[in-house]
Amino acid sequence: MAKPARPFKPVIATANDLASGAVLFRTAGGAWARAPREAEVAENDQEAAALLAAGERDVAGNKVVDLALIPVEREDGGWRPAELRERIRAAGPTIDLPGQA
Amino acid sequence: MYRYDEFDRGFVAERAAEFRDQVRRRLSGELSEDQFRPLRLMNGLYLQLHAYMLRVAVPYGVLSPRQLRKLAHIARKYDRGYGHFTTRQNIQYNWIQLKDAPDILADLAQVDMHAIQTSGNCIRNVTSDHFAGAAPDEIVDPRAYGEILRQWSSLHPEFSFLPRKFKIAIIGGPHDRAAMRAHDIGIEVKREKGVIGFAVYAGGGLGRTPMPARKLRDFLPEEDLIAYCEAILRVYNLEGRRDNKYKARIKILVHETGEAEFRQLVEDEFAAIDKSLYRIDPAHAARIVAQFAPPPFAVLPARSAIFESARARDAALAAFAARNVAPHRQPGYGILTISLKPVGAPPGDATAGQIEAIADLTETYSFGEARVSHEQNIVLPHVRLDDIPEIFATLQAHDLATPNAGLVTDIIACPGLDYCALANARSIPVAQNIARRFADLDRQRAIGDLKIKISGCINACGHHHVGHIGILGVDRKGEEFYQITLGGSGDENFAIGEIVGRGFAAGEITDAVETIVEAYLRLRESADETFLSAYRRLGATPFKEALYATEPA
């Protein structure tokens, strides 16, 4: 028996900059931004597929590597990555870095 | 210490130049990521959570002042001003840019260093006792054999595509400071009636299925070291599983085959090997051994009046000496541990300035030699007791004088979810919170020897299975959650810790550790009974009762 369709979770596209390794998020304008709040949010399957295809073109174009769609959730009128891992990935380590405490 | 010859130097320089060309082709788009990934991993360059990470090999943990200064330079120029010393005696940089990697490898090559075989399914950097050549209980300095193993395993054509990564540790005495039995191959160098030989173990490992290595030979003749390791690797390379990443390590092969049968397979392979091909040319071996000759120690009285009067005057120095200075085989000398675990800081991290300070101390006071320990500290192996007050003052000036070696705040922790792409939970904040809870030095000293080890995922880089108290971070429905194991030990009384019961949320784990420690303090027979001894006498029950007593039945 087919499982009932789960409600679609909104996603954004993330990857790392090829040359620097920096964590990036794809914007609606096709640029790659450092802040997940600037990312284009795909709110259904068709939009997610289009976002993934656009990201894959940037991978093929050697702009970014390690492309992934990650779920986001609403926060303060915007969106933030839903998973702790992705929030840490976006914001950096949760600790003071040595020499910067 | 070992100095590169022309062959080593040419090989490393050539490899750095190759990688420069590979990076150029990747950045220009000539190479795709799928083509490039194995090439960068062969040079220790990972893509981690936030950036590229470069893992630099430190063979058997030995570093010279020149190398330390170059590591500091790399931290400052290409990273964010610090590096992370790992449980495999290596150093990692967390914020590397791909475009800089060729320059970094070229810088490393200038000081006879590289990042080759710090990733991938090959024989990784050989680790050893950080007190090698200095400890009074040492029978034979294991580093020369570590170097021979390094030369044999570097770019070994037959063992470049093993089922999984392969780690070798070598020690030179009955006291194991290198967690030798947690390794794929563990070697103890021995001397019997003046003759050198090796106890050889295989099939140890931590990770998802922790196993102690089993002893295959009690006294392998010296000349057969490489042939026997070759035989073990061949059996593993042919018979090890390649269908499941989590069952691909040699520990699974030994476990599934059975110890006796595995030993027979190795012995059969060994018997078939033309050993003459693997015997080390005696002149070459002598050259290597000579490079690890003891430094020119001065003849000194065992007791240093300067040191004794300084520690009598200065309580901070006395506290430091009590924990961070170990006896040396040479009268008048000590082995000094520089703790990279100041309370509240990430375990194993050091800033460029600290690394340079350590380089200067190494040069001035320790015959130009420092060691990285698998416990993520730095060791100055050969310091005069007379010099310790001066060294201590310099360490204090660089926030490197934490007097906690082997105490409850000297915690091993992997980078965890703050840095690592594989992690399920954070490790560093857990270590920081525990260290802050036990910050009071009198309390730490009252507790005594206690090793806490923390991993942020089942791969166990933080060696949690062999922690007296081990902590494993897991993901439970999107929340960080921590399992506790008790009674593990990585030394000669090797044991895998036992899971004590249900895990704890991030907000509960510090309290849980404190509950265990308080239970130990109540239950121990005397202050001389260490946590591990008490646990072995009492078993898990009283600790479980203390942890879970308040829960409804």
XYZ file of C-alpha atoms in Angstrom, chain A residues 98, chain B residues 58 61 63 68 71 82-87 89-92 320 324 336-359 361 370-380 395 398-407 409-414 428 431-432 435:
75
model
C 41.042 29.967 19.697
C 53.240 14.019 11.874
C 54.130 12.477 16.542
C 58.192 17.565 15.457
C 56.520 23.756 14.414
C 52.909 24.862 11.115
C 45.170 28.143 14.893
C 45.467 24.430 14.281
C 43.978 21.336 15.871
C 46.149 18.471 17.149
C 44.367 15.165 16.659
C 44.091 11.798 18.388
C 49.165 12.755 16.536
C 48.533 14.831 13.427
C 47.522 18.472 12.981
C 44.448 19.654 11.089
C 52.159 21.873 37.392
C 52.753 17.614 33.911
C 57.128 17.753 30.309
C 53.554 17.697 29.046
C 52.129 20.951 27.689
C 48.387 20.660 28.136
C 46.281 21.908 25.236
C 43.250 21.680 27.518
C 42.893 24.984 29.331
C 39.532 24.915 31.070
C 36.842 26.022 28.660
C 38.915 25.805 25.457
C 38.530 23.340 22.562
C 40.739 20.300 23.348
C 43.826 20.069 21.146
C 43.659 23.531 19.599
C 46.717 25.789 19.627
C 47.159 29.272 18.185
C 50.013 30.205 15.878
C 51.595 32.172 18.724
C 51.376 29.193 21.057
C 52.883 26.860 18.465
C 55.765 29.304 17.998
C 56.287 29.526 21.751
C 56.410 25.727 21.859
C 58.921 25.769 18.979
C 60.937 25.997 24.107
C 58.639 17.933 20.572
C 55.921 15.311 20.382
C 52.228 15.382 19.698
C 50.389 12.964 21.978
C 47.305 11.030 20.954
C 45.727 12.681 23.981
C 45.974 15.975 22.064
C 48.750 17.514 24.129
C 52.327 18.448 23.267
C 55.268 16.813 25.007
C 58.767 18.181 25.500
C 54.163 28.486 29.328
C 51.218 31.782 26.579
C 48.285 30.218 28.415
C 49.947 26.816 28.084
C 50.583 26.059 31.756
C 47.351 24.236 32.637
C 48.408 21.711 35.307
C 45.878 19.023 34.394
C 47.708 16.221 32.550
C 45.739 13.026 33.128
C 43.108 14.747 35.277
C 39.704 18.172 32.579
C 42.386 16.676 30.291
C 39.632 15.514 27.962
C 40.020 14.037 24.500
C 37.334 15.298 22.155
C 36.922 14.984 18.416
C 33.714 20.377 22.047
C 34.155 18.899 26.894
C 34.091 22.613 27.716
C 35.948 21.103 32.236
